[in-house]
Tab-separated table of C-alpha atoms and ligand atoms in Angstrom:
chain	number	residue	atom	x	y	z
A	257	UNK	CA	54.400	-24.206	8.396
A	258	UNK	CA	53.777	-20.478	7.977
A	259	UNK	CA	54.119	-18.781	4.646
A	260	UNK	CA	57.108	-16.823	5.955
A	261	UNK	CA	59.090	-19.819	7.142
A	262	UNK	CA	58.316	-21.856	4.031
A	263	UNK	CA	59.373	-19.132	1.607
A	264	UNK	CA	62.490	-18.270	3.599
A	265	UNK	CA	63.452	-21.909	3.799
A	266	UNK	CA	63.630	-22.261	0.016
A	267	UNK	CA	65.964	-19.239	-0.066
A	268	UNK	CA	68.238	-20.182	2.863
A	269	UNK	CA	71.399	-20.081	0.764
A	270	UNK	CA	70.738	-16.493	-0.251
A	271	UNK	CA	70.275	-15.123	3.280
A	272	UNK	CA	71.728	-11.634	3.564
A	273	UNK	CA	71.785	-11.065	-0.208
A	274	UNK	CA	69.804	-8.228	-1.764
A	275	UNK	CA	67.013	-9.167	-4.143
A	276	UNK	CA	65.148	-7.134	-6.743
A	277	UNK	CA	61.365	-7.156	-6.990
A	278	UNK	CA	58.920	-5.585	-9.401
A	279	UNK	CA	55.846	-4.448	-7.470
A	280	UNK	CA	52.606	-3.268	-9.028
A	281	UNK	CA	50.465	-0.880	-7.009
A	282	UNK	CA	46.774	-0.297	-7.717
A	283	UNK	CA	43.956	1.754	-6.221
A	284	UNK	CA	40.364	2.399	-7.321
A	285	UNK	CA	38.712	3.770	-4.178
A	286	UNK	CA	38.781	7.297	-2.734
A	287	UNK	CA	41.830	9.475	-3.328
A	288	UNK	CA	43.672	6.935	-5.500
A	289	UNK	CA	46.799	9.033	-5.963
A	290	UNK	CA	47.138	9.587	-2.207
A	291	UNK	CA	46.870	5.821	-1.603
A	292	UNK	CA	49.655	5.159	-4.111
A	293	UNK	CA	51.837	7.813	-2.447
A	294	UNK	CA	51.269	6.289	0.998
A	295	UNK	CA	52.190	2.872	-0.392
A	296	UNK	CA	55.432	4.153	-1.913
A	297	UNK	CA	56.285	5.875	1.348
A	298	UNK	CA	55.825	2.565	3.215
A	299	UNK	CA	57.727	0.534	0.597
A	300	UNK	CA	60.710	2.897	0.883
A	301	UNK	CA	61.065	1.683	4.480
A	302	UNK	CA	61.429	-1.918	3.250
A	303	UNK	CA	64.356	-1.282	0.907
A	304	UNK	CA	65.574	0.953	-1.880
A	305	UNK	CA	63.117	1.916	-4.620
A	306	UNK	CA	65.416	1.879	-7.649
A	307	UNK	CA	62.923	3.021	-10.267
A	308	UNK	CA	59.226	3.697	-10.749
A	309	UNK	CA	56.958	3.884	-13.782
A	310	UNK	CA	54.469	6.606	-14.573
A	311	UNK	CA	51.000	6.274	-13.051
A	312	UNK	CA	48.429	5.022	-15.548
A	313	UNK	CA	44.667	4.529	-15.436
A	314	UNK	CA	43.345	1.045	-16.248
A	315	UNK	CA	39.982	-0.653	-16.570
A	316	UNK	CA	39.099	-3.268	-13.948
A	317	UNK	CA	39.141	-6.741	-15.473
A	318	UNK	CA	37.567	-9.572	-13.528
A	319	UNK	CA	34.745	-7.518	-12.039
A	320	UNK	CA	34.229	-4.885	-14.693
A	321	UNK	CA	31.456	-2.928	-12.921
A	322	UNK	CA	33.735	-0.919	-10.655
A	323	UNK	CA	35.783	2.284	-10.846
A	324	UNK	CA	38.978	2.488	-12.891
A	325	UNK	CA	42.295	1.870	-11.205
A	326	UNK	CA	45.400	3.967	-10.977
A	327	UNK	CA	48.416	1.666	-11.351
A	328	UNK	CA	52.114	2.170	-10.926
A	329	UNK	CA	55.136	-0.136	-11.055
A	330	UNK	CA	58.181	-0.023	-8.763
A	331	UNK	CA	61.549	-1.769	-8.811
A	332	UNK	CA	62.510	-2.505	-5.210
A	333	UNK	CA	65.878	-3.705	-3.890
A	334	UNK	CA	65.669	-5.346	-0.483
A	335	UNK	CA	67.220	-8.105	1.593
A	336	UNK	CA	63.796	-9.469	2.399
A	337	UNK	CA	62.946	-12.924	1.073
A	338	UNK	CA	59.691	-13.143	-0.937
A	339	UNK	CA	57.596	-14.484	1.960
A	340	UNK	CA	58.857	-11.798	4.338
A	341	UNK	CA	58.242	-9.099	1.762
A	342	UNK	CA	54.710	-10.379	1.181
A	343	UNK	CA	53.943	-10.186	4.896
A	344	UNK	CA	55.381	-6.662	5.109
A	345	UNK	CA	53.300	-5.565	2.102
A	346	UNK	CA	50.107	-7.082	3.525
A	347	UNK	CA	50.744	-5.187	6.782
A	348	UNK	CA	51.333	-2.018	4.802
A	349	UNK	CA	48.068	-2.461	2.855
A	350	UNK	CA	46.253	-2.891	6.169
A	351	UNK	CA	47.870	0.177	7.745
A	352	UNK	CA	47.039	2.301	4.708
A	353	UNK	CA	43.393	1.337	5.169
A	354	UNK	CA	42.633	-1.470	2.716
A	355	UNK	CA	39.196	-2.924	3.362
A	356	UNK	CA	38.678	-6.518	2.165
A	357	UNK	CA	35.212	-6.362	0.581
A	358	UNK	CA	35.250	-9.131	-2.031
A	359	UNK	CA	37.824	-10.944	-4.171
A	360	UNK	CA	38.829	-8.783	-7.137
A	361	UNK	CA	36.511	-6.015	-5.933
A	362	UNK	CA	37.223	-2.331	-5.227
A	363	UNK	CA	40.336	-1.690	-3.134
A	364	UNK	CA	42.001	1.310	-1.539
A	365	UNK	CA	45.405	-0.174	-2.211
A	366	UNK	CA	46.725	-3.385	-3.686
A	367	UNK	CA	50.438	-4.200	-3.813
A	368	UNK	CA	51.385	-7.220	-5.921
A	369	UNK	CA	54.826	-8.815	-6.204
A	370	UNK	CA	54.922	-9.633	-9.918
A	371	UNK	CA	58.580	-10.494	-10.484
A	372	UNK	CA	61.606	-11.272	-8.315
A	373	UNK	CA	65.308	-11.855	-8.962
A	374	UNK	CA	64.988	-14.812	-6.552
A	375	UNK	CA	63.347	-16.817	-9.371
A	376	UNK	CA	60.087	-18.720	-9.489
A	377	UNK	CA	58.145	-19.370	-6.316
A	378	UNK	CA	54.902	-21.280	-5.934
A	379	UNK	CA	53.281	-20.955	-2.522
A	380	UNK	CA	49.586	-21.016	-1.621
A	381	UNK	CA	49.484	-17.208	-1.231
A	382	UNK	CA	52.329	-16.140	-3.444
A	383	UNK	CA	53.222	-17.055	-6.990
A	384	UNK	CA	56.242	-15.375	-8.568
A	385	UNK	CA	56.114	-14.428	-11.373
A	386	UNK	CA	52.452	-13.581	-10.923
A	387	UNK	CA	50.421	-15.959	-13.157
A	388	UNK	CA	48.608	-13.098	-14.892
A	389	UNK	CA	51.637	-10.902	-15.650
A	390	UNK	CA	51.549	-11.686	-19.342
A	391	UNK	CA	47.797	-11.219	-19.653
A	392	UNK	CA	47.690	-7.726	-18.157
A	393	UNK	CA	48.780	-5.027	-20.525
A	394	UNK	CA	49.995	-2.611	-17.872
A	395	UNK	CA	51.804	-5.295	-15.839
A	396	UNK	CA	53.759	-6.583	-18.829
A	397	UNK	CA	54.523	-2.958	-19.754
A	398	UNK	CA	55.752	-2.134	-16.240
A	399	UNK	CA	57.962	-5.230	-16.018
A	400	UNK	CA	59.444	-4.510	-19.457
A	401	UNK	CA	60.131	-0.917	-18.440
A	402	UNK	CA	61.658	-1.810	-15.079
A	403	UNK	CA	63.311	-5.125	-15.921
A	404	UNK	CA	62.956	-5.649	-19.692
A	405	UNK	CA	65.997	-7.905	-20.008
A	406	UNK	CA	64.617	-10.334	-17.416
A	407	UNK	CA	63.319	-13.643	-18.704
A	408	UNK	CA	59.864	-14.854	-17.782
A	409	UNK	CA	60.766	-18.302	-16.373
A	410	UNK	CA	57.391	-19.800	-17.263
A	411	UNK	CA	57.688	-19.136	-21.004
A	412	UNK	CA	61.435	-18.602	-21.432
A	413	UNK	CA	61.043	-15.238	-23.195
A	414	UNK	CA	62.328	-11.806	-22.210
A	415	UNK	CA	59.591	-9.608	-20.787
A	416	UNK	CA	60.505	-6.950	-23.356
A	417	UNK	CA	59.160	-9.314	-26.075
A	418	UNK	CA	55.843	-9.981	-24.346
A	419	UNK	CA	54.301	-6.629	-25.157
A	420	UNK	CA	51.324	-5.001	-26.872
A	421	UNK	CA	47.978	-3.538	-25.918
A	422	UNK	CA	45.141	-5.820	-24.819
A	423	UNK	CA	41.807	-6.277	-26.526
A	424	UNK	CA	38.928	-5.526	-24.176
A	425	UNK	CA	36.192	-4.765	-26.727
A	426	UNK	CA	35.545	-4.661	-30.482
A	427	UNK	CA	36.963	-1.137	-30.867
A	428	UNK	CA	40.365	-2.316	-29.701
A	429	UNK	CA	40.659	-4.472	-32.852
A	430	UNK	CA	40.652	-1.361	-35.033
A	431	UNK	CA	42.920	0.502	-32.616
A	432	UNK	CA	45.496	-2.256	-32.910
A	433	UNK	CA	45.343	-2.103	-36.697
A	434	UNK	CA	45.797	1.673	-36.599
A	435	UNK	CA	48.757	1.273	-34.242
A	436	UNK	CA	50.199	-1.420	-36.574
A	437	UNK	CA	50.172	-3.900	-33.683
A	438	UNK	CA	49.581	-7.466	-34.832
A	439	UNK	CA	46.489	-9.170	-33.411
A	440	UNK	CA	46.819	-12.693	-32.013
A	441	UNK	CA	43.926	-15.141	-31.855
A	442	UNK	CA	43.874	-18.824	-30.993
A	443	UNK	CA	41.052	-21.341	-31.101
A	444	UNK	CA	40.075	-23.096	-27.902
A	445	UNK	CA	37.381	-25.595	-27.070
A	446	UNK	CA	37.640	-26.466	-23.375
A	447	UNK	CA	38.246	-25.192	-19.863
A	448	UNK	CA	41.776	-26.388	-19.166
A	449	UNK	CA	43.278	-24.877	-22.304
A	450	UNK	CA	41.237	-21.692	-21.841
A	451	UNK	CA	42.865	-21.283	-18.413
A	452	UNK	CA	46.275	-21.566	-20.022
A	453	UNK	CA	45.477	-19.201	-22.900
A	454	UNK	CA	44.275	-16.674	-20.347
A	455	UNK	CA	47.740	-16.672	-18.816
A	456	UNK	CA	49.271	-15.331	-22.025
A	457	UNK	CA	49.258	-12.088	-23.958
A	458	UNK	CA	47.087	-13.615	-26.731
A	459	UNK	CA	44.437	-11.059	-27.666
A	460	UNK	CA	41.346	-13.174	-28.246
A	461	UNK	CA	39.969	-16.705	-28.177
A	462	UNK	CA	37.874	-18.206	-30.956
A	463	UNK	CA	35.640	-21.137	-30.133
A	464	UNK	CA	35.774	-22.284	-33.733
A	465	UNK	CA	33.450	-24.782	-35.330
A	466	UNK	CA	36.714	-26.529	-36.209
A	467	UNK	CA	35.784	-28.381	-33.016
A	468	UNK	CA	33.789	-30.553	-35.427
A	469	UNK	CA	37.123	-31.870	-36.739
A	470	UNK	CA	39.418	-31.405	-33.761
A	471	UNK	CA	37.194	-32.490	-30.881
A	472	UNK	CA	34.411	-34.503	-32.504
A	473	UNK	CA	36.552	-36.258	-35.108
A	474	UNK	CA	34.281	-35.451	-38.037
A	475	UNK	CA	35.650	-35.007	-41.575
A	476	UNK	CA	34.326	-31.425	-41.705
A	477	UNK	CA	32.436	-28.819	-39.669
A	478	UNK	CA	29.000	-29.345	-41.214
A	479	UNK	CA	27.500	-31.466	-38.446
A	480	UNK	CA	28.322	-28.993	-35.641
A	481	UNK	CA	25.213	-27.605	-33.945
A	482	UNK	CA	24.460	-24.417	-32.043
A	483	UNK	CA	24.150	-26.550	-28.893
A	484	UNK	CA	27.654	-27.959	-29.504
A	485	UNK	CA	29.040	-24.425	-29.838
A	486	UNK	CA	27.301	-23.315	-26.656
A	487	UNK	CA	28.541	-26.338	-24.702
A	488	UNK	CA	32.175	-25.693	-25.637
A	489	UNK	CA	31.981	-21.898	-25.382
A	490	UNK	CA	30.623	-22.137	-21.828
A	491	UNK	CA	33.543	-24.315	-20.794
A	492	UNK	CA	35.987	-21.894	-22.403
A	493	UNK	CA	34.335	-18.883	-20.787
A	494	UNK	CA	34.617	-20.519	-17.351
A	495	UNK	CA	38.347	-20.968	-17.943
A	496	UNK	CA	38.938	-17.529	-19.416
A	497	UNK	CA	36.451	-15.127	-17.858
A	498	UNK	CA	38.372	-12.060	-18.981
A	499	UNK	CA	39.322	-13.065	-22.523
A	500	UNK	CA	37.754	-11.484	-25.600
A	501	UNK	CA	35.707	-14.469	-26.759
A	502	UNK	CA	34.410	-15.058	-30.285
A	503	UNK	CA	32.144	-18.028	-31.027
A	504	UNK	CA	31.423	-19.458	-34.487
A	505	UNK	CA	27.867	-19.637	-35.757
A	506	UNK	CA	27.833	-23.179	-37.179
A	507	UNK	CA	26.654	-24.384	-40.587
A	508	UNK	CA	22.987	-23.590	-41.351
A	509	UNK	CA	22.458	-21.637	-38.146
A	510	UNK	CA	22.409	-18.330	-40.076
A	511	UNK	CA	22.485	-18.989	-43.837
A	512	UNK	CA	18.741	-19.598	-44.294
A	513	UNK	CA	17.449	-16.338	-42.857
A	514	UNK	CA	18.132	-13.182	-40.895
A	515	UNK	CA	15.764	-14.527	-38.219
A	516	UNK	CA	17.875	-17.674	-37.790
A	517	UNK	CA	21.018	-15.567	-37.514
A	518	UNK	CA	19.486	-13.299	-34.871
A	519	UNK	CA	17.997	-16.150	-32.831
A	520	UNK	CA	21.126	-18.294	-32.843
A	521	UNK	CA	23.605	-15.468	-32.291
A	522	UNK	CA	21.353	-14.237	-29.474
A	523	UNK	CA	21.436	-17.670	-27.866
A	524	UNK	CA	25.199	-17.821	-28.149
A	525	UNK	CA	25.770	-14.426	-26.520
A	526	UNK	CA	23.158	-15.009	-23.796
A	527	UNK	CA	24.136	-18.564	-22.929
A	528	UNK	CA	27.940	-18.372	-23.159
A	529	UNK	CA	29.012	-14.857	-22.217
A	530	UNK	CA	30.793	-14.507	-25.574
A	531	UNK	CA	31.779	-11.060	-26.847
A	532	UNK	CA	31.103	-11.705	-30.537
A	533	UNK	CA	30.110	-14.271	-33.128
A	534	UNK	CA	31.851	-15.240	-36.358
A	535	UNK	CA	30.188	-16.340	-39.557
A	536	UNK	CA	31.388	-17.305	-43.013
A	537	UNK	CA	30.677	-15.730	-46.386
A	538	UNK	CA	30.365	-12.373	-48.149
A	539	UNK	CA	27.495	-10.887	-50.166
A	540	UNK	CA	25.230	-13.864	-49.388
A	541	UNK	CA	25.306	-13.084	-45.633
A	542	UNK	CA	25.479	-9.293	-45.830
A	543	UNK	CA	21.870	-8.923	-44.627
A	544	UNK	CA	22.569	-11.198	-41.646
A	545	UNK	CA	25.718	-9.273	-40.683
A	546	UNK	CA	23.868	-5.960	-40.915
A	547	UNK	CA	20.896	-7.206	-38.877
A	548	UNK	CA	23.168	-8.692	-36.220
A	549	UNK	CA	25.366	-5.634	-35.819
A	550	UNK	CA	22.328	-3.332	-35.802
A	551	UNK	CA	20.860	-5.505	-33.031
A	552	UNK	CA	24.013	-5.180	-30.953
A	553	UNK	CA	25.737	-8.442	-31.855
A	554	UNK	CA	29.399	-7.890	-32.802
A	555	UNK	CA	30.315	-9.908	-35.905
A	556	UNK	CA	33.641	-11.184	-37.188
A	557	UNK	CA	33.569	-12.153	-40.884
A	558	UNK	CA	35.385	-15.046	-42.585
A	559	UNK	CA	36.385	-15.191	-46.272
A	560	UNK	CA	38.692	-17.269	-48.453
A	561	UNK	CA	38.523	-20.941	-47.604
A	562	UNK	CA	35.230	-21.063	-45.724
A	563	UNK	CA	35.109	-24.607	-44.284
A	564	UNK	CA	31.303	-24.620	-44.035
A	565	UNK	CA	31.281	-24.530	-47.878
A	566	UNK	CA	33.856	-27.288	-48.248
A	567	UNK	CA	31.508	-29.466	-50.304
A	568	UNK	CA	30.749	-26.641	-52.728
A	569	UNK	CA	34.431	-25.651	-52.905
A	570	UNK	CA	35.438	-29.227	-53.653
A	571	UNK	CA	37.940	-29.539	-50.799
A	572	UNK	CA	40.269	-27.566	-48.561
A	573	UNK	CA	42.101	-25.544	-51.213
A	574	UNK	CA	43.696	-22.114	-51.452
A	575	UNK	CA	41.043	-19.615	-52.593
A	576	UNK	CA	41.520	-16.517	-54.737
A	577	UNK	CA	44.054	-17.643	-57.278
A	578	UNK	CA	42.150	-16.251	-60.278
A	579	UNK	CA	41.263	-12.639	-60.804
A	580	UNK	CA	37.456	-13.111	-60.788
A	581	UNK	CA	37.557	-14.694	-57.318
A	582	UNK	CA	40.053	-12.087	-56.140
A	583	UNK	CA	37.756	-9.278	-57.206
A	584	UNK	CA	34.766	-10.940	-55.570
A	585	UNK	CA	36.640	-11.495	-52.323
A	586	UNK	CA	37.770	-7.878	-52.139
A	587	UNK	CA	34.222	-6.778	-52.797
A	588	UNK	CA	32.867	-9.182	-50.154
A	589	UNK	CA	35.390	-7.845	-47.639
A	590	UNK	CA	34.205	-4.290	-48.237
A	591	UNK	CA	30.553	-5.377	-47.966
A	592	UNK	CA	31.212	-7.071	-44.618
A	593	UNK	CA	32.957	-3.960	-43.342
A	594	UNK	CA	30.104	-1.690	-44.394
A	595	UNK	CA	27.561	-4.116	-42.881
A	596	UNK	CA	29.319	-3.593	-39.547
A	597	UNK	CA	31.798	-6.478	-39.120
A	598	UNK	CA	34.582	-5.479	-36.711
A	599	UNK	CA	37.246	-7.854	-38.085
A	600	UNK	CA	37.679	-10.377	-40.859
A	601	UNK	CA	39.328	-13.790	-40.949
A	602	UNK	CA	41.077	-14.602	-44.245
A	603	UNK	CA	41.742	-18.308	-44.566
A	604	UNK	CA	44.066	-19.896	-47.146
A	605	UNK	CA	44.382	-17.053	-49.617
A	606	UNK	CA	47.517	-15.941	-51.478
A	607	UNK	CA	49.599	-13.413	-49.553
A	608	UNK	CA	49.237	-10.737	-52.265
A	609	UNK	CA	45.432	-10.909	-52.118
A	610	UNK	CA	45.395	-10.874	-48.312
A	611	UNK	CA	47.674	-7.835	-48.457
A	612	UNK	CA	45.400	-6.037	-50.901
A	613	UNK	CA	42.286	-6.753	-48.836
A	614	UNK	CA	44.034	-5.613	-45.638
A	615	UNK	CA	45.139	-2.376	-47.307
A	616	UNK	CA	41.611	-1.664	-48.485
A	617	UNK	CA	39.871	-2.150	-45.138
A	618	UNK	CA	39.722	-0.080	-41.987
A	619	UNK	CA	38.824	-3.149	-39.933
A	620	UNK	CA	41.642	-5.633	-39.281
A	621	UNK	CA	42.177	-8.834	-41.217
A	622	UNK	CA	43.208	-11.922	-39.275
A	623	UNK	CA	44.944	-14.475	-41.427
A	624	UNK	CA	45.286	-18.233	-41.289
A	625	UNK	CA	47.353	-19.459	-44.217
A	626	UNK	CA	47.178	-15.943	-45.659
A	627	UNK	CA	50.807	-14.869	-45.280
A	628	UNK	CA	52.231	-12.132	-43.119
A	629	UNK	CA	50.740	-8.996	-44.716
A	630	UNK	CA	47.570	-9.130	-42.641
A	631	UNK	CA	46.730	-7.394	-39.367
A	632	UNK	CA	46.869	-10.500	-37.217
A	633	UNK	CA	47.091	-14.273	-37.166
A	634	UNK	CA	44.788	-17.000	-35.901
A	635	UNK	CA	45.806	-20.621	-35.450
A	636	UNK	CA	43.963	-23.729	-34.384
A	637	UNK	CA	45.223	-24.565	-30.893
A	638	UNK	CA	46.004	-28.212	-31.592
A	639	UNK	CA	48.001	-27.227	-34.698
A	640	UNK	CA	50.163	-24.677	-32.920
A	641	UNK	CA	50.767	-27.082	-30.053
A	642	UNK	CA	51.723	-29.922	-32.400
A	643	UNK	CA	49.138	-32.182	-30.794
A	644	UNK	CA	48.094	-34.047	-33.907
A	645	UNK	CA	50.999	-35.892	-35.550
A	646	UNK	CA	48.768	-36.858	-38.490
A	647	UNK	CA	47.637	-33.349	-39.467
A	648	UNK	CA	50.318	-30.903	-40.512
A	649	UNK	CA	49.002	-28.161	-42.809
A	650	UNK	CA	51.829	-26.142	-44.368
A	651	UNK	CA	50.721	-22.809	-42.865
A	652	UNK	CA	50.366	-24.007	-39.275
A	653	UNK	CA	53.684	-23.687	-37.468
A	654	UNK	CA	54.120	-26.054	-34.534
A	655	UNK	CA	55.250	-23.893	-31.619
A	656	UNK	CA	55.577	-27.110	-29.605
A	657	UNK	CA	55.518	-30.851	-30.245
A	658	UNK	CA	53.035	-31.829	-27.565
A	659	UNK	CA	52.025	-35.079	-29.236
A	660	UNK	CA	55.486	-36.410	-28.303
A	661	UNK	CA	55.134	-35.345	-24.664
A	662	UNK	CA	51.661	-36.855	-24.475
A	663	UNK	CA	52.772	-40.147	-26.008
A	664	UNK	CA	55.760	-40.333	-23.676
A	665	UNK	CA	53.563	-39.686	-20.647
A	666	UNK	CA	50.964	-42.285	-21.653
A	667	UNK	CA	53.527	-44.936	-22.491
A	668	UNK	CA	55.430	-44.091	-19.293
A	669	UNK	CA	52.298	-44.662	-17.214
A	670	UNK	CA	51.636	-48.009	-18.923
A	671	UNK	CA	55.234	-49.235	-18.593
A	672	UNK	CA	55.773	-48.078	-14.992
A	673	UNK	CA	52.457	-49.552	-13.879
A	674	UNK	CA	53.353	-52.910	-15.428
A	675	UNK	CA	56.816	-52.761	-13.856
A	676	UNK	CA	55.156	-51.892	-10.503
A	677	UNK	CA	57.309	-48.766	-10.060
A	678	UNK	CA	54.108	-46.702	-10.026
A	679	UNK	CA	52.809	-45.847	-7.470
A	680	UNK	CA	55.814	-45.414	-5.171
A	681	UNK	CA	55.872	-44.824	-1.387
A	682	UNK	CA	55.321	-41.061	-1.690
A	683	UNK	CA	52.296	-41.629	-3.884
A	684	UNK	CA	50.676	-44.035	-1.444
A	685	UNK	CA	48.440	-43.403	1.634
A	686	UNK	CA	48.932	-45.482	4.767
B	76	KIV	O1	36.683	-22.834	-36.858
B	76	KIV	C1	37.812	-22.350	-36.802
B	76	KIV	O2	38.686	-22.809	-36.078
B	76	KIV	C2	38.106	-21.184	-37.628
B	76	KIV	C3	39.531	-20.770	-37.727
B	76	KIV	C4	40.244	-21.670	-38.635
B	76	KIV	C5	39.651	-19.353	-38.135
B	76	KIV	O3	37.239	-20.648	-38.214
């Protein structure tokens, strides 16, 4: 069955009705503005262009070594069903002169259907809403501008709430702090979840050494090795090739010497494609942070409850309750900033201290159990998904209760197999 007939079939009942579509145009070859104008001219023949956004310049994402794009969003009203519209737009791209060189490579003109009033559609060549709408700063901005009250059916939130600039490099962390835009970071340890995180507006992924607890089932992070971090970070990078990726330097991979720090951070960047490393501690690792940043390795710091020191701290407890520790932590934060760290995680510290540190730094603070007066938040993926019914730290809000869904699915499989209702006819080859 052709794409056209399949898509039209699912919309039979709406035949003759007008639909609205948000289209995103892009061009990064030749006279980019002229290509956009030709596209708009052609699109006007397919229906009524109700509104358009301004033209903006964006960086290429998947293949970064190519020219910048000009992008523009349009709100189109047409009687065409999604499949028909797609075919018309592909014809238009061809007539305008699009050359298909390589996937995600340079293009004279690209016209994407990113949202439609017809609802969700999943076809081999057409997914509406486009799976990467939320991840692309300009696409989410265009949809919000053209159709802000519309709800993204995949996540059940209005597009106008899925906003904010994206983080492409370390400088964007500071820009977000200056713009008072909260930074969002989530930990991730494998490919499948990385693919899902990459379909959201989350700013950065941390391959945390918390994988020692979460994935390996150890009581703490001390046994995690550089090889473990590389193994998981590679899987995450394959799932999220365009995410800003930070990887933890594990226990004793940097504490003993500057040489260790350089060698192990170098391995991590070279072997995983990460954008930065994170390490724990203040004054005691200042030399390492300076040497790394001077050698071109971006470093995220980590103060407060530093899990690699859990034995010395005597457990997982809030840090910075007394004034001596508060003063030391503020001092450590300033040292890390002057040694070149581009951001700082603050874990399990009182809100007032986190606030004071954030106010005193130019680089952003990213809190976990540090209250709301920080420049961003990081959560452990399994905590925010509610995947572990036996671990419920007070600061980690469950944004879902996935453990329930998982248990239901597993028990369902067991029961239905025993009852012989799985597999059914449709699930069987003859
Ligand atoms: O390892 C980790 O997951 C972390 C976060 C808790 C910040 O360091």
